[in-house]
Coordinates of C-alpha atoms in Angstrom, one line a residue:
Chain A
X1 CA -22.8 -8.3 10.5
X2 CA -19.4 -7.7 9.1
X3 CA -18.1 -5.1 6.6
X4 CA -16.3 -6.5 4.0
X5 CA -14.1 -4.6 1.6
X6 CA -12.4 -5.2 -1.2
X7 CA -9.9 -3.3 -3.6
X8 CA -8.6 -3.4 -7.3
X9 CA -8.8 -6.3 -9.0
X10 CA -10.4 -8.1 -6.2
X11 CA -13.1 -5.7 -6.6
X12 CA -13.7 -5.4 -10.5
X13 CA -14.4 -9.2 -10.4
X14 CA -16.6 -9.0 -7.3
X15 CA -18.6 -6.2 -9.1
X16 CA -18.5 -4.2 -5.7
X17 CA -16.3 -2.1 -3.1
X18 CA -18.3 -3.3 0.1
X19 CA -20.9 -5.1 1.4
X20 CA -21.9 -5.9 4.8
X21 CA -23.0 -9.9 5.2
X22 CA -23.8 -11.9 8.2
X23 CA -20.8 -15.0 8.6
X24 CA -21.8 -18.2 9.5
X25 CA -20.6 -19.9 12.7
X26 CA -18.6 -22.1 10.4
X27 CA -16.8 -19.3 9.4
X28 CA -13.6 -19.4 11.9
X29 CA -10.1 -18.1 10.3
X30 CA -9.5 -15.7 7.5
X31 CA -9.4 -18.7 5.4
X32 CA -12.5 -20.1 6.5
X33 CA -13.9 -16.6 5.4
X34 CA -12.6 -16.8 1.7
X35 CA -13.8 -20.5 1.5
X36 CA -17.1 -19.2 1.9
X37 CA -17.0 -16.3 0.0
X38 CA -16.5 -18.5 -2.9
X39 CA -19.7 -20.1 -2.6
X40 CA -21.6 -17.0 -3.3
X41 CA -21.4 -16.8 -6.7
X42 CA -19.5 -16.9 -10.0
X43 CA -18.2 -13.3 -9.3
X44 CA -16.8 -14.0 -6.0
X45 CA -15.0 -17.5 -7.3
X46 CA -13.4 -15.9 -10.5
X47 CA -11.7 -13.1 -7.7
X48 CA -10.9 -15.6 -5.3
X49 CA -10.3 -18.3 -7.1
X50 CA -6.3 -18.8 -6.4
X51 CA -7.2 -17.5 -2.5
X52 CA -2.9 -18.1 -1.9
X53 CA -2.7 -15.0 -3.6
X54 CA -5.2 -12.9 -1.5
X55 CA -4.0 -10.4 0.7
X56 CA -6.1 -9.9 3.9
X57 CA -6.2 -6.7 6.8
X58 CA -8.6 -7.2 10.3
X59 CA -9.2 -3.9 11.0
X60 CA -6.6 -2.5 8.9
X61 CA -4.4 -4.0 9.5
X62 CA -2.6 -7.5 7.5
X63 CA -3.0 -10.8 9.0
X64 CA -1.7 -14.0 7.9
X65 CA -4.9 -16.6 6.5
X66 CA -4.8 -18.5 9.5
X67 CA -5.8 -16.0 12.0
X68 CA -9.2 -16.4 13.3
X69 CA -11.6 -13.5 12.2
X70 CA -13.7 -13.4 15.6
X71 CA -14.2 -9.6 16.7
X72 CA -13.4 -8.1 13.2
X73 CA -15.6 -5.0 12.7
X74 CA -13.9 -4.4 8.9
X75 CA -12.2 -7.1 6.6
X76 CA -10.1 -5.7 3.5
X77 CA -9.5 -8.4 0.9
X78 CA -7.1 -7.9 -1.9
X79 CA -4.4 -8.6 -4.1
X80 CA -0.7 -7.7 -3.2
X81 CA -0.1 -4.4 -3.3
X82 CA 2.3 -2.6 -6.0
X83 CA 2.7 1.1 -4.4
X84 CA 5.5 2.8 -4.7
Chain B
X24 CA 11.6 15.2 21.0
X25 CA 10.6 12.5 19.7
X26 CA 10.7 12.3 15.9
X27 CA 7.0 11.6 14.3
X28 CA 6.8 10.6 10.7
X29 CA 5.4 13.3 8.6
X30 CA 3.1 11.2 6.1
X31 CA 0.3 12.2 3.9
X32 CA -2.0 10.5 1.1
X33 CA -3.3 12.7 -1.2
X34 CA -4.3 13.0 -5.1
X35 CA -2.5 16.8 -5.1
X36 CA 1.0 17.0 -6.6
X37 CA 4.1 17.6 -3.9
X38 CA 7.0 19.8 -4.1
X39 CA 10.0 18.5 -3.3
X40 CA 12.2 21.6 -2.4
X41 CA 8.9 22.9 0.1
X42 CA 9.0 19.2 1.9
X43 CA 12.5 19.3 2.0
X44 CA 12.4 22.7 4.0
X45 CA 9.4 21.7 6.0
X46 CA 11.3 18.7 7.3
X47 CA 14.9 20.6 7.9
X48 CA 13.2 23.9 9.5
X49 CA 15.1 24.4 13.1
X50 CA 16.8 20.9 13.1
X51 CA 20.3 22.2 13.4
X52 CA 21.5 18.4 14.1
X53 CA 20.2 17.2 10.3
X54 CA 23.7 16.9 8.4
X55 CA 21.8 14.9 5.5
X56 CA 18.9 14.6 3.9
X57 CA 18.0 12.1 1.5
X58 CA 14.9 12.4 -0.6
X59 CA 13.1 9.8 -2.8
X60 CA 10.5 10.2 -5.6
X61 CA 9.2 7.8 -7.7
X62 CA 7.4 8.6 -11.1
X63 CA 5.1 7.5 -13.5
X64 CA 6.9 5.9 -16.8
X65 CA 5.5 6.0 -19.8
X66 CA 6.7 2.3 -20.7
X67 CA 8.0 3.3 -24.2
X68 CA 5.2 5.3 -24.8
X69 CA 2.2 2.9 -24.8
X70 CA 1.0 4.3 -21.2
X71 CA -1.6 7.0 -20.9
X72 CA -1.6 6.8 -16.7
X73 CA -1.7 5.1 -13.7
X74 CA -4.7 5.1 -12.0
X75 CA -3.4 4.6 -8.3
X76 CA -5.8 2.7 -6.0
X77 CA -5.7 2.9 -2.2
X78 CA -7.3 1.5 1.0
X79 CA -7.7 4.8 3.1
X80 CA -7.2 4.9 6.6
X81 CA -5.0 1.7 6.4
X82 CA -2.7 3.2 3.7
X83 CA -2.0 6.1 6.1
X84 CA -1.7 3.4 9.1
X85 CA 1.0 1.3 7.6
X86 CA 2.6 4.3 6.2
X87 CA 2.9 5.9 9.9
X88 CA 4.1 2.3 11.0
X89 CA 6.7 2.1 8.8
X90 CA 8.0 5.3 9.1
X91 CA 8.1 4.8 13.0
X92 CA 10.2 2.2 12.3
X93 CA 12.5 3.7 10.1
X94 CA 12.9 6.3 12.9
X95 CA 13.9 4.5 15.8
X96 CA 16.1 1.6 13.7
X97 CA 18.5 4.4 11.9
X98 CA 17.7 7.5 14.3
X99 CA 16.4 9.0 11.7
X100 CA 15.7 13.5 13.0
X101 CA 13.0 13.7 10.2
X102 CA 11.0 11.8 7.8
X103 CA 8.6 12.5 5.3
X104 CA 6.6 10.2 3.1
X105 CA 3.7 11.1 1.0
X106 CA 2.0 8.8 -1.4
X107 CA -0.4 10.1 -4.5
X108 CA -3.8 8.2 -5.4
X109 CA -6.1 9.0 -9.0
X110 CA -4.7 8.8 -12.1
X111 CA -1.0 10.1 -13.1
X112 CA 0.3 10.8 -16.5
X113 CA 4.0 9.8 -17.4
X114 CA 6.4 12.2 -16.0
X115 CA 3.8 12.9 -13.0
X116 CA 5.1 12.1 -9.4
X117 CA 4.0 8.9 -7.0
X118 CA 5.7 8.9 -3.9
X119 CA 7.9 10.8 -2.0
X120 CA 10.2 10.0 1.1
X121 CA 12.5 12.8 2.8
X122 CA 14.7 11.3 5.3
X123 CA 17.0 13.0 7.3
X124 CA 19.5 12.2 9.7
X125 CA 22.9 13.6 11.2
X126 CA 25.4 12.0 8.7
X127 CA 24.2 10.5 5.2
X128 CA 24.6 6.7 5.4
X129 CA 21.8 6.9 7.9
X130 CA 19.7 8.9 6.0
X131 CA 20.2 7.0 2.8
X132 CA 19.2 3.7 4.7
X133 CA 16.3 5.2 6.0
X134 CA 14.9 6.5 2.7
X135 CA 15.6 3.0 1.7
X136 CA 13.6 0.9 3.9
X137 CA 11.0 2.9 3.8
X138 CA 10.8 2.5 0.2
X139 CA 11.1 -1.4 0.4
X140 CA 8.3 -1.9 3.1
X141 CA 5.9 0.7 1.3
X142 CA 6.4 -1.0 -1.7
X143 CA 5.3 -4.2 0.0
X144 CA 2.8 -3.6 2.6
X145 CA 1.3 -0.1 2.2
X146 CA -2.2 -1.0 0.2
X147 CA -1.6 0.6 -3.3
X148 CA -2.5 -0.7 -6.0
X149 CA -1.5 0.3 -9.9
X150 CA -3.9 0.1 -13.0
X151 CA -2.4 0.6 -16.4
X152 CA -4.2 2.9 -19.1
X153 CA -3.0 2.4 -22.5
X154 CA -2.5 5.0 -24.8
X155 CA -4.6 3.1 -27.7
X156 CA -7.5 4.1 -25.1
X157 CA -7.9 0.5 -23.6
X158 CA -7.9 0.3 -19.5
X159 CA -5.3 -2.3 -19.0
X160 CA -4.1 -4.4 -16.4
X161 CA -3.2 -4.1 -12.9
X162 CA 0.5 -4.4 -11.8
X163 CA 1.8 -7.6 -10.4
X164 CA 3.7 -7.6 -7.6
X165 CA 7.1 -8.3 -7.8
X166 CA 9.2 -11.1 -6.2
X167 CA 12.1 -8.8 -6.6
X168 CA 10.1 -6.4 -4.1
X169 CA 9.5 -8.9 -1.7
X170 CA 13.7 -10.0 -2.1
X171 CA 14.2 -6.4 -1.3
X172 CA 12.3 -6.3 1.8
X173 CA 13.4 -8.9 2.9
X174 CA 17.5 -8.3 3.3
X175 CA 16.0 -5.8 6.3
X176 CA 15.7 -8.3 8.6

């Protein structure tokens, strides 16, 4: 199982903060992960639907969406951040 | 002694003068101190608040990081950075950086980048609230941040 979470608008549209979900093999790089994501339901493609904009953290901390997910114990999804 | 970044993530309002004296207490090598705060702006006055969103544990994490870095690249002898989550009414504070160094251009730089990389890769997030009662959008980030950033490397 992996912990998933998500913040603002990422996680209005996905209707939740967290969730843990079992991956399938398939499931390889961080863009692999939103791929799939996507296919869960309507909620989950209208917040990732433009995935170029989605901001992603392995274990806190930010990874490009090319870097394979293997060993992640918490994935943060979200859009890019406006702090400050 | 190594310098560690004082950095805090809270929903409580700060003081400036009280981090200001926190960071200075017993450093007599700290000939300037720069501080930074940003506030929330009431946008002509059709914004209630900003509801400030944050991922915790990572927000402290890249906060820390950054500041590190800020520390060693200008030799930076204190630095303070404390970021504010919940909602914030116009006029409220946001964020606050203290930097301090022996001589000013240092201490200025240092405030600076901190500011730029926060802005960029600390995980906040900013929801308008209108003041006809409607909960508005979320911020976009800004190219213009990212430019910013960017003239650091």
């Amino acid at each position: 199982m992996t912990r998933l979470v998500y913040f603002a608008w990422v996680r209005e549209r996905i209707g939740k903060g967290e969730e843990e979900i079992d991956l399938p093999s398939s499931v390889v790089t961080v863009a692999d992960l939103l791929n799939h994501l996507k296919t869960l339901g309507e909620e989950y493609e209208a917040a990732l639907q433009y995935p170029e904009v989605i901001r992603v953290a392995l274990n806190m901390e930010h990874v490009e969406h090319d870097e394979p997910i293997a060993g992640a114990r918490e994935i943060g999804i979200f859009p890019p951040m406006t702090g400050g | 002694m190594t310098t560690t970044p004082t950095i805090r993530v809270q929903h409580e309002d700060f003081d400036l003068q009280t981090e200001i004296d926190l960071l200075s207490k017993g450093k007599a090598g700290i000939g300037a101190v720069v501080t930074f705060s940003g506030l929330c702006r009431d946008e002509g006055g059709t914004l209630a608040a900003l509801e400030l969103e944050h991922y915790p544990g990572m927000a402290e994490a890249e906060m820390t990081r950054i500041g590190e870095l800020a520390i060693t690249r200008f030799g930076l002898l204190g630095l303070t950075a404390i970021h504010r989550y919940g909602k914030i009414a116009p006029g409220g504070n946001i964020v606050l950086v203290v930097a301090a160094a022996p001589h000013r251009q240092a201490a200025f730089d240092g405030a600076n980048f901190v500011m730029d990389f926060l802005k960029t890769a600390a995980p906040f997030w900013k929801k308008e609230h209108g003041t006809d009662g409607s909960a508005g959008d979320w911020v976009a980030a800004k190219d213009a941040d990212d430019a910013a950033r960017d003239k650091w490397k």
